[in-house]
C-alpha cells in the first residue's frame, strides 16, 4: 500500500471510527502511547460477551479455555517478534519497565560482575538495574558508541573459564531521539568473556538485555536473527490497548535468572511449617507471580488480529512493517518543514537534536529570533491551546538529555538544588534548557497532523516584526475602573468611588488565599469554581462578606486567626499565614468540593516581590496590574469577526486592578516608564506575562483556549505572552485611588 493510500485510509478510519472528542485532538506522542481504534475495542468486548474467561489457576472449563487463549497469545507474540515459542518464553509483566526490573532483581550479579549501559541513551528503567548490580558489589559503567564498538572489534577470547555473569543493556531504539542501535552488538557481546571495565572485574559470560519498547512500536523485531537473552516490550505502545501489559521475552537456553520470591502459581509444592518449596519448570510459570491480567492478555490477542485487519493487513507483522515506512515518511516531511521555517530575521525557529532517516521521532527545542532558547513549557502551552498532544522534558532518559542539551551531572545536581525536578516548568536555567520537545508518529498519524503542528508553530512560535506602537503622549486619559481581589484567585470586587492604599498596594488586595491540605494555594486553573466565590469588603462594617453560592461567610477585618502556619507555597515561595477555623473552611470545602483552608497573611511577616523588593500580600509579582481599554478593545476585535459585545468580559479574564481609558493607542502602555493617577505616583515593574488563567470561563467553569491562543499570535515576546503592565507605588504616604482620576504617562 502506498503512503498516500494509507494516509487516505487512516483519515477515513479516523472520521468513522474515532469519536468527536478524539478527532478534536492531534496526537503527536505515539512514542509514549499510540491509539487503538474504537471498532477494535468493540471486537474485544464482543469477545468478552461471547465467552466466559476466568482465573487460569483453576481447573474449571472456563479456566481451561482461558489458559488455551493465553498460550495462543504467547505463541503469537513470539511469531510477531520473528521467533518461536520453542526459542523464547514469554513472561507477562505490567510494562517494559517491570520486565527490566525483573531481570535486574533476578540476575546473578556478584563481586566482579559488570552491568554496562549505553551512555547516550541511558533510560531510567535501564539505569535502575545498576542498583541491583552495585548492591552485590558489582561494577557499573556507561559507555559511548565508539568505546563499545572499538572494544567489540578488539575482542579476543580469553582462555580462562568465565567465573561470573555480566549484563549489557541497551535500547534497540532511543525513546528520546529515535536513533536505532545495531542489534548485531548482541552477537559480539554474547561471544565476549572479558570485561569492559578492566582488570578489577572478572572474566565472565555476557548476557544482553534489549529494551525494545520504542523500537517494537514502529519496527519489526527479528529475534531469530540476533538473539538477545532478554527482551522487554510494552504492548500499549504498539497497539494502543491494552495498557498495563508488557512482556519479558527470555531465551529458553539462558538458564541464569534466579527466582527468590515464590507465590501462588509459581510452585509445584511448598510446605507451610518448614522452609521447603519447589518452583515450576517453565520460565513463565516461575516468574509470573500470582494471577496475570488474563483479560488483558486475551484482549491483546483480539487487538493483534483486528487492528491490522482494519488497516488492510492480514497479520500484525506486515502491519508494523508498513507502519515503520509510513511513520518515517511523515517524519521526513515534518523535518523538512521545520528545517525551512525561520523567524522574520532569517534565524531558525528550532534546533533539532536528532533526526534519523526511517525514525518516527523528532527531538528539538525552539529558539527565539535572537538565537536564545524558548522554554519547552511555552511550546507545551501553545500546543495545549491547539489541542496538540506532545511530550516535553527529558523523557525519563537522562543519557540522551545530557548529550542533546550538553548538561553534566553537576548541572543536574545544581538544578535540583535550585528546586528543579523533571516534571516542573523550569525549562531554562542560566540560559540552558533543562529539557526538550519530542514529537512522534504512529499508525494513525496523518498528513493533517503535520499541518496542524506547523500551523501552531507559525501562529505561536515564529516571531514576526512587532507592530509599531503609537504613543499618545500625555493626552487626556483617566482611571475608568478600579478592582481589588481580597481572596487570591477568587472573583473581583469593583470599587465605586475611592479606595485606600497601603505599602503593599490596595488595602486588603489578595490579603487572603485558599490552600489545600499540602499547603499549596488553589487557583482557578485547576478549580474554576473559585471564580464564583465573591468577596465584598464593607469598610464601615469592618467586615468581608464572602458569597459561596447560597451561603455567605462573614470575616471580621480587625480579627486575625490564632493558628499560624509557615509552610504555605504561593508562586514558588514559602509564606507564613494564619488559618481560619472549621466553620469557615467547611463552607469553602463544600463549595469547591475539595478539602481546603482560608489563610490570611500574617501582619507580622513581610513578603516582597522577587525583583523590586516591593511589599506585597499574596500577589504573584507586583502591587498593581493595569490594562487599557484600547488594548482590550483591540483584542476583542481580533477574537470576533463581528463584535457584538463590549470588551468588559476580558476584564474578568485579565483580572486587573486598574483600567484606563481615553485617547490612548492599543498597547501604548508597553512604552510607559512611570505614571501618575491623581496624586499617586507609580513605577512600571514589567510587562505582564499571561498564562492559561485568562482562559477560565466563569459561565461554563471550563478552561478554553482563548484569549491566550490569539494573544500568542501577536503578543509573544520570547517565552512570554504579554498583556498589561505591572506597577508599584513610588510613594508610601497614606493616599486613596479614585475612579475617574486623571492619568498621566511618562514614556521610556
XYZ file of C-alpha atoms in Angstrom:
748
model
C 0.000 0.000 0.000
C 1.394 3.421 -0.979
C 1.812 6.131 1.644
C -0.877 8.385 0.178
C -3.303 5.461 0.019
C -2.594 4.615 3.647
C -2.979 8.260 4.668
C -6.356 8.395 2.908
C -7.422 5.145 4.592
C -6.353 6.422 8.012
C -8.275 9.674 7.509
C -11.338 7.566 6.705
C -10.831 5.400 9.813
C -10.446 8.485 11.985
C -13.617 10.037 10.582
C -15.713 6.905 11.082
C -14.012 5.064 13.929
C -12.835 7.795 16.290
C -15.172 9.821 18.492
C -15.663 13.553 18.086
C -13.598 14.142 21.228
C -10.761 12.012 19.835
C -10.861 13.763 16.455
C -10.645 17.145 18.181
C -7.105 16.396 19.364
C -3.891 15.949 17.413
C -1.849 13.150 18.947
C 1.892 13.544 18.368
C 3.029 11.419 21.304
C 2.850 7.891 19.892
C 6.236 7.015 21.418
C 4.516 7.306 24.791
C 1.326 5.514 23.737
C -0.441 5.034 20.455
C -4.235 4.932 19.995
C -6.489 1.929 19.467
C -9.472 2.246 17.128
C -12.926 2.103 18.694
C -14.132 -0.678 16.381
C -11.217 -2.820 17.568
C -12.174 -2.178 21.187
C -15.719 -3.172 20.270
C -14.374 -6.502 18.979
C -12.533 -7.025 22.266
C -15.633 -6.600 24.377
C -17.710 -8.558 21.893
C -15.346 -11.462 22.559
C -15.726 -10.942 26.317
C -19.511 -11.045 25.929
C -19.384 -14.226 23.873
C -17.003 -16.194 26.105
C -16.545 -16.774 29.808
C -12.945 -16.318 30.936
C -11.794 -16.832 34.495
C -8.726 -17.278 36.704
C -6.300 -19.536 34.795
C -5.131 -21.178 38.041
C -8.438 -23.010 38.419
C -9.210 -26.284 36.658
C -12.714 -25.395 35.516
C -13.843 -25.455 31.868
C -13.665 -21.645 31.784
C -10.154 -21.750 33.256
C -9.019 -24.289 30.670
C -10.479 -22.072 27.932
C -8.615 -19.088 29.394
C -5.302 -20.949 29.546
C -5.686 -22.050 25.948
C -6.172 -18.438 24.844
C -3.213 -17.242 26.918
C -0.918 -19.877 25.429
C -2.074 -18.912 21.946
C -1.204 -15.266 22.639
C 2.264 -16.243 23.904
C 2.915 -18.098 20.653
C 1.627 -15.226 18.548
C 3.823 -12.736 20.422
C 6.873 -14.830 19.549
C 5.802 -15.004 15.901
C 5.208 -11.243 15.888
C 8.788 -10.681 17.043
C 10.262 -13.024 14.424
C 10.892 -16.075 16.574
C 9.036 -19.062 18.007
C 7.816 -20.273 21.376
C 10.478 -23.017 21.173
C 13.248 -20.405 21.267
C 11.796 -17.806 23.668
C 9.374 -17.946 26.563
C 7.049 -15.013 27.226
C 6.721 -13.718 30.787
C 3.836 -11.272 31.094
C 4.623 -8.109 33.067
C 2.963 -4.773 33.770
C 5.113 -2.981 31.181
C 8.624 -2.871 29.746
C 9.986 -1.234 32.902
C 8.626 -4.073 35.027
C 10.313 -6.529 32.652
C 13.691 -4.796 33.087
C 13.277 -4.730 36.851
C 12.511 -8.450 36.798
C 15.815 -9.104 35.032
C 17.711 -6.847 37.427
C 16.396 -8.407 40.622
C 16.845 -11.964 39.299
C 20.222 -11.646 37.577
C 23.148 -13.311 39.438
C 25.272 -10.206 39.991
C 28.231 -10.686 42.333
C 31.632 -9.208 43.056
C 33.464 -8.989 39.740
C 30.254 -8.735 37.677
C 29.641 -5.806 35.328
C 26.498 -4.019 34.261
C 27.010 -1.831 31.180
C 24.633 0.749 29.661
C 24.818 2.960 26.599
C 25.831 6.472 27.673
C 23.938 8.477 25.058
C 20.666 6.630 25.584
C 20.547 5.690 29.247
C 16.848 5.403 30.145
C 15.981 5.403 33.842
C 14.333 1.995 33.542
C 17.646 0.520 32.360
C 19.789 2.642 34.665
C 17.792 1.391 37.637
C 19.184 -2.111 37.111
C 22.592 -0.798 38.220
C 21.340 -0.686 41.815
C 20.964 -4.487 41.865
C 24.481 -4.849 40.455
C 26.068 -2.392 42.879
C 24.279 -3.949 45.874
C 26.088 -7.202 45.040
C 29.463 -5.390 44.813
C 29.431 -5.496 41.024
C 30.682 -2.684 38.793
C 28.575 -0.327 36.715
C 29.618 1.604 33.619
C 28.139 3.765 30.862
C 29.985 3.709 27.540
C 29.554 5.682 24.351
C 29.045 4.045 20.967
C 32.685 4.454 19.917
C 34.000 2.804 23.089
C 31.602 -0.109 22.704
C 32.403 -0.737 19.045
C 36.163 -0.429 19.485
C 36.008 -2.840 22.423
C 33.997 -5.349 20.394
C 36.405 -5.100 17.437
C 39.343 -5.816 19.735
C 37.526 -8.668 21.467
C 39.646 -11.755 21.921
C 38.590 -14.971 23.551
C 40.277 -15.484 26.893
C 41.391 -18.984 27.758
C 40.304 -18.534 31.368
C 36.912 -20.000 32.119
C 34.135 -17.484 32.852
C 33.547 -17.263 36.588
C 30.795 -14.617 36.820
C 27.857 -13.285 34.804
C 27.849 -9.832 33.173
C 24.870 -7.911 31.774
C 24.892 -5.463 28.860
C 21.654 -3.460 28.472
C 20.767 -1.126 25.618
C 17.739 0.052 23.619
C 17.038 -1.109 20.092
C 15.826 2.475 19.558
C 16.222 5.518 21.798
C 12.862 6.732 23.117
C 14.187 10.305 23.184
C 15.913 10.707 19.821
C 14.682 7.815 17.675
C 18.254 6.674 16.997
C 18.488 2.927 16.373
C 21.431 0.885 17.616
C 22.954 -2.203 15.955
C 21.239 -5.362 17.074
C 24.339 -7.169 15.801
C 26.006 -5.952 19.006
C 24.130 -8.783 20.668
C 26.162 -11.476 18.870
C 29.510 -9.812 19.597
C 28.729 -9.149 23.248
C 27.492 -12.676 23.898
C 30.749 -14.045 22.482
C 32.846 -11.951 24.895
C 34.313 -13.299 28.097
C 36.473 -10.322 29.053
C 35.058 -7.343 30.984
C 34.531 -3.865 29.563
C 35.796 -2.011 32.629
C 39.238 -3.534 33.127
C 41.079 -5.896 35.397
C 39.111 -5.132 38.563
C 36.253 -7.115 37.026
C 36.401 -10.827 36.331
C 36.126 -12.800 33.134
C 32.566 -13.900 32.698
C 29.692 -14.856 30.486
C 27.990 -11.869 28.868
C 24.216 -11.600 28.573
C 22.213 -8.969 26.684
C 19.046 -7.171 27.808
C 17.446 -5.453 24.803
C 14.921 -2.712 25.550
C 12.580 -2.950 22.555
C 9.761 -0.809 23.976
C 10.162 2.035 21.477
C 11.585 0.031 18.577
C 8.793 -2.549 18.512
C 6.104 0.127 18.317
C 7.060 1.113 14.751
C 9.515 -1.568 13.591
C 9.604 -5.320 13.045
C 11.831 -7.166 15.506
C 13.688 -10.272 14.220
C 14.713 -12.288 17.255
C 15.783 -15.279 15.175
C 18.487 -13.148 13.506
C 20.079 -11.740 16.652
C 19.069 -13.445 19.861
C 19.384 -11.280 22.978
C 18.951 -13.153 26.236
C 16.188 -10.844 27.432
C 13.806 -8.514 25.566
C 11.414 -6.026 27.203
C 8.291 -4.672 25.472
C 5.067 -2.766 26.235
C 2.032 -3.595 24.101
C 0.123 -0.309 24.501
C 2.989 1.397 22.666
C 2.436 -0.937 19.700
C -1.348 -1.326 19.559
C -2.721 1.303 21.979
C -4.556 -1.342 24.016
C -4.430 -2.933 26.488
C -2.405 -0.790 28.867
C -0.907 -2.389 31.952
C 0.502 -5.286 29.919
C 4.075 -5.820 28.831
C 6.334 -8.814 28.454
C 9.816 -10.094 29.114
C 10.942 -12.488 26.403
C 13.577 -14.861 27.762
C 15.708 -17.183 25.660
C 14.991 -20.698 26.804
C 18.677 -21.649 26.743
C 19.517 -18.723 29.040
C 19.218 -20.515 32.341
C 20.611 -17.756 34.504
C 17.812 -15.824 36.235
C 17.438 -16.772 39.883
C 13.956 -16.621 41.377
C 13.986 -15.699 45.061
C 10.395 -14.906 45.950
C 7.747 -17.526 45.266
C 4.000 -17.049 45.125
C 0.743 -18.606 44.110
C 1.097 -20.143 40.673
C 4.916 -20.377 40.714
C 5.493 -23.556 42.742
C 4.615 -27.216 42.332
C 4.839 -27.803 46.083
C 5.504 -25.770 49.236
C 5.375 -26.515 52.950
C 3.610 -24.236 55.377
C 5.592 -25.116 58.503
C 9.153 -25.533 57.189
C 11.237 -23.785 54.536
C 10.578 -26.059 51.594
C 9.247 -25.374 48.119
C 9.891 -26.410 44.518
C 9.463 -23.950 41.653
C 7.611 -24.813 38.471
C 9.739 -25.767 35.492
C 8.860 -23.346 32.701
C 10.258 -19.823 32.801
C 6.921 -18.005 32.676
C 5.427 -20.262 35.347
C 8.304 -19.440 37.705
C 8.291 -15.686 37.134
C 4.614 -14.746 36.756
C 3.720 -14.151 40.396
C 0.063 -14.620 41.220
C -2.682 -14.301 38.642
C -1.647 -12.489 35.486
C -4.049 -9.898 33.957
C -5.627 -12.641 31.866
C -8.392 -10.479 30.418
C -5.759 -8.051 29.128
C -3.789 -10.923 27.596
C -6.877 -12.203 25.782
C -7.722 -8.640 24.699
C -4.223 -8.352 23.226
C -4.882 -11.380 21.055
C -8.034 -9.780 19.648
C -6.274 -6.461 19.021
C -3.386 -8.207 17.231
C -5.982 -9.645 14.840
C -8.317 -6.725 14.364
C -6.112 -3.609 14.186
C -4.018 -4.842 11.232
C -7.196 -6.085 9.545
C -8.790 -2.639 9.930
C -5.805 -1.154 8.090
C -5.825 -3.724 5.295
C -3.176 -6.162 6.552
C -3.553 -9.869 7.198
C -1.148 -10.128 10.125
C 0.391 -7.779 12.719
C 3.948 -8.243 11.466
C 3.094 -6.987 7.968
C 1.148 -4.149 9.574
C 4.094 -2.966 11.701
C 6.472 -3.342 8.770
C 4.388 -0.824 6.820
C 3.941 1.437 9.860
C 7.741 1.655 10.030
C 7.957 3.061 6.492
C 4.885 5.249 6.844
C 5.987 6.965 10.072
C 9.432 7.540 8.575
C 7.731 9.205 5.601
C 5.746 11.569 7.851
C 8.832 12.289 9.940
C 10.822 13.327 6.879
C 8.073 15.726 5.780
C 7.924 17.312 9.235
C 11.720 17.533 9.467
C 11.995 19.403 6.163
C 9.198 21.804 7.092
C 10.829 22.619 10.431
C 14.237 22.974 8.818
C 12.860 25.567 6.396
C 10.933 27.637 8.950
C 12.591 30.855 10.120
C 11.873 33.974 12.139
C 11.407 37.373 10.495
C 15.170 37.968 10.580
C 16.024 34.654 8.912
C 17.191 32.864 12.065
C 15.994 29.251 12.530
C 12.862 28.664 14.583
C 14.164 25.466 16.159
C 17.249 23.444 16.973
C 16.760 19.795 16.009
C 18.832 17.468 18.176
C 18.033 14.289 16.336
C 16.673 13.271 13.010
C 17.315 9.757 11.770
C 16.043 8.543 8.421
C 13.296 5.987 8.950
C 12.727 7.024 12.550
C 9.374 8.141 13.944
C 10.765 10.784 16.347
C 11.995 14.365 16.139
C 13.613 15.826 19.262
C 14.131 19.591 19.328
C 13.962 22.880 21.153
C 12.525 26.079 19.759
C 14.537 29.290 19.520
C 13.803 32.998 19.720
C 14.826 35.244 16.848
C 17.987 36.206 18.777
C 19.035 32.541 18.975
C 18.272 32.029 22.663
C 16.222 29.042 23.746
C 12.472 29.237 24.135
C 11.473 27.122 27.137
C 9.625 23.886 26.474
C 6.772 24.904 28.796
C 5.932 27.787 26.431
C 5.801 25.377 23.494
C 3.711 22.934 25.511
C 1.297 25.715 26.421
C 0.932 26.680 22.756
C 0.344 23.026 21.862
C -2.339 22.689 24.538
C -4.164 25.703 23.136
C -4.174 23.992 19.728
C -5.289 20.616 21.155
C -1.961 19.018 20.289
C -0.507 16.241 22.442
C 3.281 16.151 22.532
C 5.971 15.337 25.093
C 8.389 17.704 26.798
C 11.170 17.347 29.346
C 13.818 14.629 29.390
C 11.530 11.639 28.672
C 12.979 9.613 31.580
C 16.213 9.383 29.575
C 18.995 11.356 31.291
C 21.610 9.898 28.943
C 20.052 11.402 25.817
C 19.076 14.561 27.688
C 22.642 15.193 28.853
C 24.030 14.675 25.367
C 21.495 16.808 23.486
C 21.465 19.695 25.954
C 25.168 19.481 26.850
C 24.341 19.027 30.521
C 26.648 17.456 33.080
C 25.808 15.518 36.210
C 26.922 18.604 38.135
C 24.399 20.704 36.194
C 21.684 18.244 37.188
C 22.671 18.451 40.846
C 22.684 22.246 40.717
C 19.284 22.336 39.016
C 17.863 20.047 41.688
C 19.401 22.180 44.441
C 17.605 25.176 42.891
C 14.300 23.312 43.105
C 14.028 21.953 39.544
C 12.529 18.490 39.142
C 11.805 16.651 35.925
C 8.077 17.421 35.691
C 8.082 21.137 36.516
C 8.119 24.125 34.144
C 11.599 25.451 34.976
C 12.617 24.884 31.403
C 15.611 27.231 31.099
C 18.187 27.748 33.869
C 21.168 30.071 33.369
C 20.350 30.260 29.675
C 20.470 26.485 29.150
C 17.357 24.390 28.507
C 16.582 21.671 31.047
C 14.544 19.587 28.600
C 13.279 19.484 25.042
C 10.248 18.825 22.833
C 9.538 15.430 21.281
C 7.016 14.663 18.563
C 6.442 11.080 17.451
C 4.299 9.282 14.895
C 2.188 6.138 14.902
C -0.066 4.010 12.723
C -2.933 6.543 12.816
C -0.876 9.686 12.170
C -1.812 11.717 9.109
C -0.526 14.494 6.891
C -3.076 16.800 8.506
C -1.254 16.219 11.820
C 1.853 17.664 10.184
C -0.097 20.703 9.017
C -1.759 21.281 12.390
C 1.583 21.231 14.176
C 3.162 23.576 11.644
C 0.178 25.933 11.911
C 0.798 26.104 15.650
C 4.490 26.804 15.028
C 3.714 29.656 12.616
C 0.961 31.135 14.797
C 2.713 30.962 18.151
C 6.445 30.306 17.821
C 7.622 32.156 14.707
C 8.449 35.768 15.590
C 7.118 38.400 13.192
C 8.044 42.071 13.067
C 6.468 43.708 16.111
C 3.745 46.149 15.145
C 4.807 49.705 15.812
C 3.145 51.294 18.786
C 1.928 54.858 18.524
C 2.258 56.730 21.775
C -0.402 59.236 22.583
C 1.910 61.248 24.813
C 0.278 62.959 27.777
C -3.210 63.293 26.326
C -6.330 63.076 28.478
C -6.523 59.595 29.990
C -8.410 58.615 33.140
C -8.908 55.706 35.542
C -12.214 54.180 34.434
C -12.345 51.119 36.672
C -10.746 50.057 39.947
C -10.777 46.496 41.288
C -9.414 44.631 44.272
C -9.215 40.879 44.758
C -9.419 40.218 48.502
C -9.086 36.425 48.127
C -6.420 35.309 45.684
C -7.860 33.693 42.527
C -11.465 34.425 43.520
C -13.844 36.974 41.998
C -13.097 40.697 41.871
C -14.677 43.437 43.927
C -15.244 46.586 41.878
C -14.633 49.822 43.757
C -17.149 52.603 43.241
C -15.543 55.883 44.282
C -12.218 55.644 46.063
C -10.073 53.072 47.866
C -7.215 53.354 50.395
C -3.658 52.347 49.552
C -1.067 50.724 51.805
C 2.639 49.997 51.472
C 1.656 46.674 49.839
C -0.774 48.161 47.298
C -4.588 48.434 47.512
C -5.910 47.829 51.020
C -6.844 44.138 51.519
C -5.917 43.216 47.928
C -5.041 39.494 47.932
C -4.651 39.506 51.707
C -6.338 36.098 51.827
C -5.701 32.888 49.931
C -7.151 29.386 49.911
C -4.763 26.448 50.332
C -5.092 22.678 50.065
C -4.045 20.036 52.585
C -0.446 20.205 51.337
C -0.281 23.967 51.857
C -0.288 24.914 48.159
C -2.589 27.731 47.117
C -5.571 26.922 44.918
C -6.164 28.694 41.621
C -8.912 28.873 39.018
C -6.767 26.927 36.552
C -7.492 23.739 38.473
C -10.537 24.891 40.434
C -12.697 27.063 38.128
C -15.447 27.301 40.780
C -13.191 29.727 42.642
C -14.331 32.334 40.117
C -17.797 32.086 41.705
C -16.544 32.894 45.219
C -17.401 36.585 45.557
C -15.840 38.635 48.381
C -17.198 42.072 49.291
C -15.475 44.335 51.788
C -17.521 46.811 53.824
C -15.067 49.217 55.441
C -17.786 50.836 57.554
C -18.910 47.470 58.931
C -15.309 46.316 59.351
C -16.098 43.032 57.645
C -15.638 41.000 54.487
C -18.682 39.079 53.276
C -17.806 36.060 51.145
C -20.577 34.589 48.989
C -20.270 30.907 48.045
C -23.406 30.179 46.094
C -26.313 30.427 48.531
C -24.028 30.581 51.579
C -22.254 33.659 52.913
C -19.363 33.934 55.367
C -18.605 36.994 57.494
C -14.919 37.691 58.134
C -14.027 40.354 60.710
C -11.369 42.620 59.196
C -9.918 43.541 62.570
C -9.511 39.992 63.857
C -6.733 37.629 62.865
C -6.857 33.835 63.281
C -4.728 32.488 66.102
C -3.335 29.424 64.315
C -0.141 30.120 62.387
C 1.231 28.058 59.526
C 4.538 28.671 57.770
C 4.549 26.014 55.096
C 2.251 27.589 52.524
C 3.526 27.873 48.982
C 2.470 30.825 46.845
C 4.137 31.167 43.446
C 7.070 29.023 44.483
C 7.855 30.792 47.769
C 7.038 29.788 51.324
C 4.690 32.159 53.115
C 3.577 32.382 56.719
C -0.172 32.674 57.142
C -2.964 32.498 59.697
C -5.542 29.706 59.331
C -9.259 30.190 59.882
C -11.380 27.735 61.840
C -13.568 24.875 60.645
C -16.756 26.944 60.375
C -15.158 28.997 57.581
C -13.173 26.208 55.945
C -16.083 23.767 55.756
C -18.129 26.232 53.680
C -15.273 26.723 51.206
C -14.504 22.994 51.090
C -18.114 22.099 50.355
C -18.375 24.737 47.639
C -15.097 23.837 45.905
C -15.569 20.103 46.517
C -12.039 19.777 47.879
C -10.642 19.982 51.410
C -9.221 23.472 51.751
C -8.455 26.240 54.236
C -8.764 30.023 54.207
C -5.482 31.682 55.158
C -4.802 35.341 55.943
C -1.372 36.856 55.515
C 0.311 37.444 58.837
C 0.789 41.174 59.560
C 3.999 40.295 61.403
C 5.805 38.911 58.359
C 6.622 40.945 55.263
C 6.549 39.463 51.762
C 8.369 41.101 48.878
C 8.400 40.876 45.094
C 11.360 38.986 43.658
C 12.720 41.784 41.502
C 11.975 45.187 43.023
C 11.571 44.048 46.641
C 8.284 45.918 46.948
C 5.925 44.834 49.715
C 3.040 42.602 48.566
C 0.446 40.336 50.134
C -0.337 37.115 48.237
C 0.060 38.728 44.794
C 2.161 36.924 42.208
C 4.572 39.612 41.054
C 3.586 43.206 41.808
C 1.283 45.529 43.753
C -0.877 46.565 40.769
C -1.846 45.288 37.347
C -3.058 47.821 34.789
C -4.667 47.315 31.354
C -6.002 49.840 28.870
C -9.458 49.830 27.324
C -7.852 50.397 23.915
C -5.857 47.166 24.202
C -8.912 45.266 25.452
C -10.956 46.522 22.502
C -8.220 45.623 20.027
C -8.056 42.056 21.339
C -11.845 41.814 21.363
C -11.909 42.815 17.687
C -9.326 40.159 16.853
C -11.333 37.472 18.630
C -14.608 38.075 16.819
C -15.324 38.663 13.133
C -18.338 40.694 14.196
C -18.105 42.318 17.626
C -21.458 42.109 19.408
C -20.410 42.834 22.978
C -18.035 45.160 24.777
C -14.619 44.099 25.990
C -15.802 44.056 29.625
C -15.716 40.245 29.634
C -11.971 40.440 29.069
C -11.580 42.475 32.254
C -12.911 39.492 34.165
C -10.368 37.264 32.406
C -7.312 39.520 32.825
C -8.069 40.457 36.481
C -6.531 43.976 36.521
C -6.602 46.374 39.443
C -6.649 49.376 37.129
C -8.352 50.003 33.778
C -7.505 53.246 31.994
C -9.396 54.861 29.111
C -9.088 57.920 26.927
C -7.056 58.999 23.965
C -4.622 56.095 24.077
C -3.469 53.729 21.345
C -3.639 49.956 21.841
C -0.606 48.625 23.721
C 0.992 52.044 24.114
C 1.164 51.156 27.817
C 4.134 48.970 26.788
C 6.163 52.186 26.453
C 5.410 53.630 29.872
C 8.218 54.168 32.366
C 6.087 55.619 35.164
C 2.673 57.226 35.641
C 0.556 59.296 37.993
C -3.114 58.651 38.827
C -4.414 61.738 40.580
C -1.643 62.367 43.111
C -0.492 58.728 43.293
C 2.809 58.047 41.549
C 3.696 54.572 40.311
C 6.644 52.934 38.547
C 6.392 50.237 35.916
C 7.863 46.961 37.149
C 7.432 44.909 33.983
C 5.020 43.881 31.279
C 2.590 41.211 32.449
C 3.206 37.659 31.232
C -0.026 35.721 30.687
C -0.901 32.066 31.274
C -3.981 29.827 31.000
C -5.564 31.624 33.971
C -7.081 34.033 31.440
C -8.791 31.097 29.712
C -11.098 30.199 32.623
C -14.711 30.778 31.556
C -16.721 31.756 34.625
C -20.052 30.932 32.964
C -19.197 27.380 31.891
C -16.494 26.712 34.529
C -14.215 25.350 31.824
C -10.733 26.251 30.619
C -10.900 27.349 26.975
C -8.125 28.177 24.511
C -8.993 31.866 24.195
C -7.928 34.585 24.558
C -4.440 33.161 25.124
C -4.332 31.448 21.753
C -4.960 34.709 19.887
C -2.543 36.648 22.093
C 0.215 34.164 21.294
C -0.127 35.060 17.626
C 0.792 38.725 18.024
C 1.792 39.495 21.636
C 4.516 36.925 22.208
C 7.943 38.138 23.261
C 10.300 35.198 23.520
C 8.790 32.787 26.019
C 6.311 35.375 27.320
C 2.826 36.338 26.135
C 2.258 39.957 27.154
C -0.842 41.914 28.071
C -0.968 44.735 30.626
C 1.702 46.225 32.861
C 2.772 45.605 36.454
C 3.149 48.628 38.735
C 4.473 49.535 42.167
C 3.980 52.616 44.337
C 6.696 55.262 44.225
C 5.474 56.950 47.399
C 4.084 55.265 50.502
C 2.333 58.126 52.254
C -1.352 57.338 53.006
C -3.353 58.018 49.874
C -6.502 56.957 48.047
C -7.082 55.978 44.435
C -10.220 57.498 42.893
C -12.167 56.296 39.894
C -12.163 58.935 37.099
C -8.889 60.455 38.339
C -6.688 61.781 35.550
C -3.798 59.558 34.426
C -0.504 60.955 33.122
C 2.085 58.706 31.453
C 5.828 59.234 31.250
C 7.214 57.123 28.445
C 10.588 55.406 28.334
